[in-house]
mmCIF file of C-alpha atoms and ligand atoms in Angstrom:
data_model
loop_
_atom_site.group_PDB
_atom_site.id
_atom_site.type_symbol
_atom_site.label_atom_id
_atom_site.label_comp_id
_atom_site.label_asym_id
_atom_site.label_seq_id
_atom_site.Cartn_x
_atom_site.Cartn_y
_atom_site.Cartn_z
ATOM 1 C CA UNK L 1 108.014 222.360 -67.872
ATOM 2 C CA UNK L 2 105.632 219.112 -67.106
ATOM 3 C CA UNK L 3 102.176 219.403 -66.038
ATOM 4 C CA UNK L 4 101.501 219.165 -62.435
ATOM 5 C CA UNK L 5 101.286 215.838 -61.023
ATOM 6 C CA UNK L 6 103.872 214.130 -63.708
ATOM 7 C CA UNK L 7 104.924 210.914 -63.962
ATOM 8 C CA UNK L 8 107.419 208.828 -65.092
ATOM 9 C CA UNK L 9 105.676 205.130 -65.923
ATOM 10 C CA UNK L 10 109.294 203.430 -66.196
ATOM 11 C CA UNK L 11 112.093 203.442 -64.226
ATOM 12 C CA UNK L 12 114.115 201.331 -62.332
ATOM 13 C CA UNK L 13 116.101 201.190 -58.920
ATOM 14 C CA UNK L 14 119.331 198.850 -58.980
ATOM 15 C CA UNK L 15 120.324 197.890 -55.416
ATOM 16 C CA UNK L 16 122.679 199.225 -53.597
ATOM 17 C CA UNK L 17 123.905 195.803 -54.173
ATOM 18 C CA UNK L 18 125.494 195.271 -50.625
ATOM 19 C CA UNK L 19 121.654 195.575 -49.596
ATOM 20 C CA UNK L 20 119.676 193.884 -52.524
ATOM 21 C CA UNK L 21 122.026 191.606 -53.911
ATOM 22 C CA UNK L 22 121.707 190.798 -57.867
ATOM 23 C CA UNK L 23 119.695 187.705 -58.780
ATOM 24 C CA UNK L 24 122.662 185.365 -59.614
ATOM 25 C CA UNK L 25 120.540 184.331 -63.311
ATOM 26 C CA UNK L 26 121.183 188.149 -64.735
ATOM 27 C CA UNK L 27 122.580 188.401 -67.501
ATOM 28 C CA UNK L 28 124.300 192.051 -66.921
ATOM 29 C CA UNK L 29 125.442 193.858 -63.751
ATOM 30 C CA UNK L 30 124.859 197.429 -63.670
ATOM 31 C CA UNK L 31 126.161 199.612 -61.223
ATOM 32 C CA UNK L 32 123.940 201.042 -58.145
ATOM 33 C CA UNK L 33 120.853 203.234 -58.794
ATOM 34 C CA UNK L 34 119.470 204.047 -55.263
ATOM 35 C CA UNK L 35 116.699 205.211 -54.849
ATOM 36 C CA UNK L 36 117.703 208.419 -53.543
ATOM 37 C CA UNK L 37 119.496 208.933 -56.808
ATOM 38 C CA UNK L 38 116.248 208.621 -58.596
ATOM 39 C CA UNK L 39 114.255 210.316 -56.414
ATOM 40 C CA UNK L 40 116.469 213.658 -56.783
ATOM 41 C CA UNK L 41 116.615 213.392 -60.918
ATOM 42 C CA UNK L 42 112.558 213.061 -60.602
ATOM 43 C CA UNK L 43 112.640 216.176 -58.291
ATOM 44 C CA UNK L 44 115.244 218.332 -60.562
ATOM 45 C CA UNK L 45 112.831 217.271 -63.857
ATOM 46 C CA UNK L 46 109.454 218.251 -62.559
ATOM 47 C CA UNK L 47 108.203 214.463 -61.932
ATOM 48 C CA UNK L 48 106.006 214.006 -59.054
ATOM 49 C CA UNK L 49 104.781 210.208 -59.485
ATOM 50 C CA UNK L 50 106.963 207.104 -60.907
ATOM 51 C CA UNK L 51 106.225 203.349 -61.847
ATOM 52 C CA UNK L 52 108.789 201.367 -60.665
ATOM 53 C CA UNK L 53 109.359 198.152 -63.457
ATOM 54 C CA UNK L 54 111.409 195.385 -62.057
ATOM 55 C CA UNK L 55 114.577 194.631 -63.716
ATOM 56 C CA UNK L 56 115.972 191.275 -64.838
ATOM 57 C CA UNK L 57 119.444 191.873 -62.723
ATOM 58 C CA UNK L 58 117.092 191.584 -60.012
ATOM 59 C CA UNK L 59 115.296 188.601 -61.057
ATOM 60 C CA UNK L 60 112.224 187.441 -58.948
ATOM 61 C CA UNK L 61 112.908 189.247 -55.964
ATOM 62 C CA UNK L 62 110.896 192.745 -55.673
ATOM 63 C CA UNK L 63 112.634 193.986 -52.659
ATOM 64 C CA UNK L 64 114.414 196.759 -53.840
ATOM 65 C CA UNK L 65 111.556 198.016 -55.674
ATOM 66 C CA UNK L 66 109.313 197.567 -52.777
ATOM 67 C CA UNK L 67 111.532 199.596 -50.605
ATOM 68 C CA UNK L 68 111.875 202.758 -52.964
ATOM 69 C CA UNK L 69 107.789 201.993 -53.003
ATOM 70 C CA UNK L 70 107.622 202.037 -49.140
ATOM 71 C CA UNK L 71 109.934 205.244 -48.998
ATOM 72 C CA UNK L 72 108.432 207.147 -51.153
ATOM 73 C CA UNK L 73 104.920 208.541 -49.213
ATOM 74 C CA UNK L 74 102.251 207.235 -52.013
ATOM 75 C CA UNK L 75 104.440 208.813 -55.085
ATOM 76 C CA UNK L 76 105.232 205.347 -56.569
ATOM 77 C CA UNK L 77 103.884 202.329 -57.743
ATOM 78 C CA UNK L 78 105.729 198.786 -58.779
ATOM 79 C CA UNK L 79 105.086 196.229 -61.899
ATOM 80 C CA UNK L 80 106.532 193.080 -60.090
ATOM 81 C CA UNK L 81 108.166 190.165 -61.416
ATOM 82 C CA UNK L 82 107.422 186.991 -60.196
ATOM 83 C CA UNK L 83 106.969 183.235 -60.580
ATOM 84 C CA UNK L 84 104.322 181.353 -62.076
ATOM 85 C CA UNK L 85 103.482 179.343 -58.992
ATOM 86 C CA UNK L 86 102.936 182.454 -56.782
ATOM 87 C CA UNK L 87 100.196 182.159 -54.161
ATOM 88 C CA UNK L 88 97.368 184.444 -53.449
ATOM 89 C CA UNK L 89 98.867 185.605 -50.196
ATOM 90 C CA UNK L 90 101.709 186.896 -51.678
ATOM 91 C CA UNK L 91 100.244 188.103 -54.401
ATOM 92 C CA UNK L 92 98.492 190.187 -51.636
ATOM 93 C CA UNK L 93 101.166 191.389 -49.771
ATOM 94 C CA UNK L 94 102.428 192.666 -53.011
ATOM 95 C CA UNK L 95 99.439 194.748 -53.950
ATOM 96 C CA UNK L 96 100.169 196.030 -50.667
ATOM 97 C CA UNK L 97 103.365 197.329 -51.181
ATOM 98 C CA UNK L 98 102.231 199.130 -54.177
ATOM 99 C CA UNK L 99 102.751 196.378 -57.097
ATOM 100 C CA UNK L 100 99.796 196.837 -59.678
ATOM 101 C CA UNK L 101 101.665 194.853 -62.619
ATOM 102 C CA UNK L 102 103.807 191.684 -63.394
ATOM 103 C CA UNK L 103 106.291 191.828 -66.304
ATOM 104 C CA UNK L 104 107.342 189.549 -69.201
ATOM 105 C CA UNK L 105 110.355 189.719 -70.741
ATOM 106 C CA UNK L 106 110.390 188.007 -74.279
ATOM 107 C CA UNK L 107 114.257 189.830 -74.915
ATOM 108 C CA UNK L 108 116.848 187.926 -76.361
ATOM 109 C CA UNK L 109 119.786 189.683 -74.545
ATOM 110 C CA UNK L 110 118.057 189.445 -71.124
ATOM 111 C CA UNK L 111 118.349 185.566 -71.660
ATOM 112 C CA UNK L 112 115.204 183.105 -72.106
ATOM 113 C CA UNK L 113 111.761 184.714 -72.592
ATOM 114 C CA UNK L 114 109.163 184.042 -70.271
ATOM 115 C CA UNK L 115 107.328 180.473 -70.467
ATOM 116 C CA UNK L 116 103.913 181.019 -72.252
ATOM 117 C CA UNK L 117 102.312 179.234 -69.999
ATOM 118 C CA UNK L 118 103.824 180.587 -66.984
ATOM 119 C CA UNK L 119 102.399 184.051 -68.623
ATOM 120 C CA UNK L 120 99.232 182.085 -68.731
ATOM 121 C CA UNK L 121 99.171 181.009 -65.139
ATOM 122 C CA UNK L 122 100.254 184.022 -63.642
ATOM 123 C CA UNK L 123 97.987 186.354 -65.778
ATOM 124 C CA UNK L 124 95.099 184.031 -64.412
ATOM 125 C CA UNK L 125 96.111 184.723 -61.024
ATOM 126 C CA UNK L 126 96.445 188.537 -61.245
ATOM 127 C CA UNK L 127 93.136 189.561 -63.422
ATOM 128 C CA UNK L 128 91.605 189.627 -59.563
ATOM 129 C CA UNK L 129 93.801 192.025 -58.352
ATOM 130 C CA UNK L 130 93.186 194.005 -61.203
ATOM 131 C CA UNK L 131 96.391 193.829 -61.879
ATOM 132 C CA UNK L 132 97.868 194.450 -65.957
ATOM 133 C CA UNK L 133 101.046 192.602 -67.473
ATOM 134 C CA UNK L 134 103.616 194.470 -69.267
ATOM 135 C CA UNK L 135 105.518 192.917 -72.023
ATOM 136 C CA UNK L 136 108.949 193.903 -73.065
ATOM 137 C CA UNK L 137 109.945 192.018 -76.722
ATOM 138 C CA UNK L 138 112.024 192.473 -79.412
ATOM 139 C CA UNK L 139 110.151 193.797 -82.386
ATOM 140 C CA UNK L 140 111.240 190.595 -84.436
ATOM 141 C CA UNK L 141 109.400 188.756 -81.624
ATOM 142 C CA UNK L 142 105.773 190.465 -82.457
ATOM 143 C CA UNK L 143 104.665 188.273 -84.739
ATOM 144 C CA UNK L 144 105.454 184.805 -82.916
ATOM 145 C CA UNK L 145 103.990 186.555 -79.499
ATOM 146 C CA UNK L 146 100.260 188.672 -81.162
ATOM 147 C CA UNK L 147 98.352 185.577 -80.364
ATOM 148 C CA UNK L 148 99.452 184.669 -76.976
ATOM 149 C CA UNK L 149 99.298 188.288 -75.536
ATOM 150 C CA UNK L 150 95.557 188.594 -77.445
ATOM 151 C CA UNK L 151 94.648 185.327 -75.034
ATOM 152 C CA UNK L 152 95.350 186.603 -72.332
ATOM 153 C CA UNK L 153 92.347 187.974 -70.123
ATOM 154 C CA UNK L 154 93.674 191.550 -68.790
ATOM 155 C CA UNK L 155 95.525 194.549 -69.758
ATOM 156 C CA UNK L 156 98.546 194.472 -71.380
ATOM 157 C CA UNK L 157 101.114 197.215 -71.562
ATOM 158 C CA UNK L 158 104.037 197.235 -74.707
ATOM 159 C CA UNK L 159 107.438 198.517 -73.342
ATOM 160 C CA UNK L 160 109.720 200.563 -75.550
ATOM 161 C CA UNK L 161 107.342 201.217 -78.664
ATOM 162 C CA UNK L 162 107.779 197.349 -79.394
ATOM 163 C CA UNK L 163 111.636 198.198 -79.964
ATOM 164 C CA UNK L 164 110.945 198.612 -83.484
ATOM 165 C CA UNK L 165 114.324 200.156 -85.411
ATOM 166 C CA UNK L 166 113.379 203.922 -86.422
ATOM 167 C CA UNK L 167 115.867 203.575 -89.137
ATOM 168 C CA UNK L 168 113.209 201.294 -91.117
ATOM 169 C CA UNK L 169 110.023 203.833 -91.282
ATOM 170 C CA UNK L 170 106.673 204.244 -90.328
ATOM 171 C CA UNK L 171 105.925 201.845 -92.704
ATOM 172 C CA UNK L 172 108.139 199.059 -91.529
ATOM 173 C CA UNK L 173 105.716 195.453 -90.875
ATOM 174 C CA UNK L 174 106.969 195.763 -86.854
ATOM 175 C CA UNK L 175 105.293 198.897 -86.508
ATOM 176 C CA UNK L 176 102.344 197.834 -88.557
ATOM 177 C CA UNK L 177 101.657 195.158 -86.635
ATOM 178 C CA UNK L 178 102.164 197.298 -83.426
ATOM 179 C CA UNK L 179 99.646 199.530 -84.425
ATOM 180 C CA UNK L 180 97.323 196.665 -85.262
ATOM 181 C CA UNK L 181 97.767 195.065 -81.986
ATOM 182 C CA UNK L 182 96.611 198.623 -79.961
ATOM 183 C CA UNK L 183 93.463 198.083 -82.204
ATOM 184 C CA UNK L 184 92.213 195.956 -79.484
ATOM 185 C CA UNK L 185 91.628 198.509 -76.276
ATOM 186 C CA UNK L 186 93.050 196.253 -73.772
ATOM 187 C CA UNK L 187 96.705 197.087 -75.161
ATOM 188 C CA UNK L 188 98.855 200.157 -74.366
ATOM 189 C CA UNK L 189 102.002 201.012 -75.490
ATOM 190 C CA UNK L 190 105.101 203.419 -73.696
ATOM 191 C CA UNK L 191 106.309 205.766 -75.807
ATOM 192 C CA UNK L 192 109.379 205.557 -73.828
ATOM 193 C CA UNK L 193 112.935 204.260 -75.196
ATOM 194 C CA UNK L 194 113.637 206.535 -77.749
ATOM 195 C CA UNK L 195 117.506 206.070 -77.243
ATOM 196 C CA UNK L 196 116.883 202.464 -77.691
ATOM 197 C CA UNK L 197 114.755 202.527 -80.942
ATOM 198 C CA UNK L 198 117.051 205.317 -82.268
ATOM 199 C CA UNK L 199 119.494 204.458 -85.050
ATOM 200 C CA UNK L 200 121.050 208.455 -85.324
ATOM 201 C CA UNK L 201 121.907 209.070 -81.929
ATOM 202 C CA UNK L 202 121.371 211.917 -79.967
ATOM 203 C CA UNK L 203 119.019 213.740 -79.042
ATOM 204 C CA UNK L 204 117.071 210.756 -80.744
ATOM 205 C CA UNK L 205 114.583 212.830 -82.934
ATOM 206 C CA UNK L 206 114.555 210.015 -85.676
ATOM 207 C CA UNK L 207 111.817 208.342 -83.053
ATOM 208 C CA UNK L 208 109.467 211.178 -82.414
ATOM 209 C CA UNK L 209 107.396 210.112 -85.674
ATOM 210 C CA UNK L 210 106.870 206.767 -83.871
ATOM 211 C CA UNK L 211 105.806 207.909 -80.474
ATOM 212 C CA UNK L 212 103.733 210.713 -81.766
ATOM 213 C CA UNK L 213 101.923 208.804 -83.620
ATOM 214 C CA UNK L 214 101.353 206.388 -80.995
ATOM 215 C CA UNK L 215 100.024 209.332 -78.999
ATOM 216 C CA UNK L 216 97.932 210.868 -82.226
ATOM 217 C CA UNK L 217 96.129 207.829 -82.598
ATOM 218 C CA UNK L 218 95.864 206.061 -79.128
ATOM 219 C CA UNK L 219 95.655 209.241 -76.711
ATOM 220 C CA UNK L 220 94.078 207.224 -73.993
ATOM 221 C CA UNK L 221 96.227 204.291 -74.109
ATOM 222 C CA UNK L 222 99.835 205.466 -73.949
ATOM 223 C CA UNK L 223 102.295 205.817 -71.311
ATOM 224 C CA UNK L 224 105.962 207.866 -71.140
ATOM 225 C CA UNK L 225 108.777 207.248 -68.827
ATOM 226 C CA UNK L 226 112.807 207.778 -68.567
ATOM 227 C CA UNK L 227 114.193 204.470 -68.159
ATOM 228 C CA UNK L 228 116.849 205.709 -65.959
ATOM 229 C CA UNK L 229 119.298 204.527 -64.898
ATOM 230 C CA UNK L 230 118.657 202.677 -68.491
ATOM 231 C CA UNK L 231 119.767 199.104 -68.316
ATOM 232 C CA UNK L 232 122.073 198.096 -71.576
ATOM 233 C CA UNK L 233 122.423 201.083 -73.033
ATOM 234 C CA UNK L 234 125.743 200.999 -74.723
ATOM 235 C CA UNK L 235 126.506 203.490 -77.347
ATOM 236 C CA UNK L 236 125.224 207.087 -76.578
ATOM 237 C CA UNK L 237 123.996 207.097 -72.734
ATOM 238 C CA UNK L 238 120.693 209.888 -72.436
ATOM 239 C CA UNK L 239 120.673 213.220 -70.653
ATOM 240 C CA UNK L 240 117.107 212.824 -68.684
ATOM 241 C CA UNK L 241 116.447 216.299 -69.483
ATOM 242 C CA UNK L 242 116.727 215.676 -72.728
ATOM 243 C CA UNK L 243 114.288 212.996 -73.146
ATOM 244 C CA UNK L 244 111.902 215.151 -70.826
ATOM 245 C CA UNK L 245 112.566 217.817 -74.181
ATOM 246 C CA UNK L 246 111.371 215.089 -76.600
ATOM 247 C CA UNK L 247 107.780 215.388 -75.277
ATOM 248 C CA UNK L 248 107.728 219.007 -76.698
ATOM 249 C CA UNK L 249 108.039 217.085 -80.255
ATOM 250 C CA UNK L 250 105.981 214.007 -79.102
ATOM 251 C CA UNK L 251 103.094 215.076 -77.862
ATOM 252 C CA UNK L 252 102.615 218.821 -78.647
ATOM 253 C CA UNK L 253 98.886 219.167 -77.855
ATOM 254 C CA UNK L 254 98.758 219.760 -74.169
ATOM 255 C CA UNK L 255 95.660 217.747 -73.661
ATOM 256 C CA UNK L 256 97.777 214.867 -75.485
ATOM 257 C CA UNK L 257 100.586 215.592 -72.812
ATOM 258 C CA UNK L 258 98.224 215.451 -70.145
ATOM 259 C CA UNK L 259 96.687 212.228 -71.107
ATOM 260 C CA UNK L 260 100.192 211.258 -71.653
ATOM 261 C CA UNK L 261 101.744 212.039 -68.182
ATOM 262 C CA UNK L 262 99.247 212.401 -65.850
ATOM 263 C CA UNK L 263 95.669 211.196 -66.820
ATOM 264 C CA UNK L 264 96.881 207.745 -68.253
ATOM 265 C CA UNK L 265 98.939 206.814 -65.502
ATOM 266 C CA UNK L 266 97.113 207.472 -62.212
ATOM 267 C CA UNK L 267 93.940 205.442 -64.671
ATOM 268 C CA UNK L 268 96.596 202.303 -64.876
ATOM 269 C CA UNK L 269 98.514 202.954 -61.287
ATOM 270 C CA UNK L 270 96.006 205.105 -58.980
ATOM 271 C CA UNK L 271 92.453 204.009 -60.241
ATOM 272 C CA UNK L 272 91.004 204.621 -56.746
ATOM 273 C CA UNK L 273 91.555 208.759 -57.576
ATOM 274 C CA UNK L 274 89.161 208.072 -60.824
ATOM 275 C CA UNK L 275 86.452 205.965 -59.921
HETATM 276 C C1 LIG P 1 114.435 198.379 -69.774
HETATM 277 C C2 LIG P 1 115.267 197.646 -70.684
HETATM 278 C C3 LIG P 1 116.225 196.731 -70.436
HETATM 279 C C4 LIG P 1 116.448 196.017 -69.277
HETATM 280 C C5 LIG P 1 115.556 195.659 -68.394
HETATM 281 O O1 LIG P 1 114.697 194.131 -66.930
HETATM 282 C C6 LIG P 1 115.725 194.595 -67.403
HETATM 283 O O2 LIG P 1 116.828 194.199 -67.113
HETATM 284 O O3 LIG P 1 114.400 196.245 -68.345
HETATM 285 C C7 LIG P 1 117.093 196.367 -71.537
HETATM 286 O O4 LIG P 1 118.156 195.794 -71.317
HETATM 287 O O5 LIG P 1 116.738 196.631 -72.691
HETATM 288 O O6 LIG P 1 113.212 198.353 -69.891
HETATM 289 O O7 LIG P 1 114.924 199.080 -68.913
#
């Protein structure tokens, strides 16, 4: 069972394609995730909010996300992704639709990362909004990337647990450095992706020491979410409900949990309920 008033920080809608066409730059096709379709697996797990995270098949166009946004009766909120020469106006008619975030991908098998100083411009351009960037890299990219993300004037939100490989320790530098990096209190990490830092499979236990430590040490500063309809994922596709088990093992202290699902979120994505 989740807390009341649960929410799932990263997922993603994928057309229906006859309606939101894929960007013709992606570099994978999935099939259709509707809206609907997500909105029924967050109703049959107990989750009452959702972040929407624009996906690369979608490339700069936020409509699909801004529609499941616009259907969904305040329950969701959108990280956007857009171009670096973006005006204020639509910046504007973005917040509007419920965007609160860009993202920057920095993924080799999503094609070329994003421009650092396209990050630059666009972070510039968002800090009035109040806006946060989220940042999805490979962990071998950490090192190369620490300085520009610590330049850059807002929040900044780590997909994935840095995709460090679980098969290589606590102790491994990637996670080091990860660690590190949340020093700073402008960075937060999702403790999300467990099937995608997971090198034994199913039900993906060999990444619990990763996010709950995460959790242990930054309880005010992390984030959870499904990843459905999960992009890429190859080998051993997740059972929802079974990542929605994980939290048992990742954050057993229900004030952790809390923090986790509910209190860190609506901070990041609903500030208006806490101020
Ligand atoms: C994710 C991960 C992936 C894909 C995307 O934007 C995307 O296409 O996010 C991936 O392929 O690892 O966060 O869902």
């Amino acid at each position: 069972m989740l807390p009341a008033g649960a929410c799932d920080a990263h997922c993603h809608v994928f057309g229906p394609a006859g309606r939101f066409p894929f960007a013709p730059e992606r570099t994978y096709t999935p099939v259709d995730a509707p809206k609907e379709t997500l909105f029924a697996l967050h109703e049959r797990l107990g989750i009452e909010r959702c972040v929407l995270v624009q996906a690369s098949c979608h490339g700069k166009d936020n409509s699909a996300v801004l529609d499941a946004i616009a259907a969904s009766e305040g329950r969701c909120r959108g990280v956007a992704m857009v171009n670096a020469d973006i005006g204020e106006a639509e910046l504007l008619a973005l917040h509007d639709g419920g965007i609160r975030g860009v993202r920057f991908n920095f993924v080799t098998h999503l094609g070329e990362g994003a421009d650092p100083d396209a990050v630059r411009r666009i972070a510039t351009k968002i800090v009035p909004l109040g806006w946060h960037a989220v940042v999805h890299f490979d962990a071998d990219r950490l090192e190369m990337l620490t300085s520009i993300l610590k330049s850059l004037p807002l929040t900044l939100v780590i997909d994935h647990m840095g995709r460090v490989d679980a098969s290589q320790g606590l102790d491994q530098p990637a996670f080091r450095m990860l660690l590190d990096l949340m020093q700073d209190k402008r960075f937060w990490v999702k403790v999300c992706g467990s099937e995608r830092i997971s090198r034994a499979g199913p039900p993906f236990r060999d990444a619990v020491p990763f996010a709950r430590t995460l959790v242990e040490r930054f309880p005010e500063r992390v984030l959870w979410g499904t990843d459905w309809p999960h992009p890429n994922i190859k080998k051993h596709m997740p059972d929802d409900g079974a990542l929605v088990d994980l939290l048992a093992e990742i954050a057993p202290d229900t004030e952790h949990l809390h923090k986790l699902l509910v209190g860190n979120p609506t901070r990041l994505y609903w500030p208006e309920e806490t101020s």
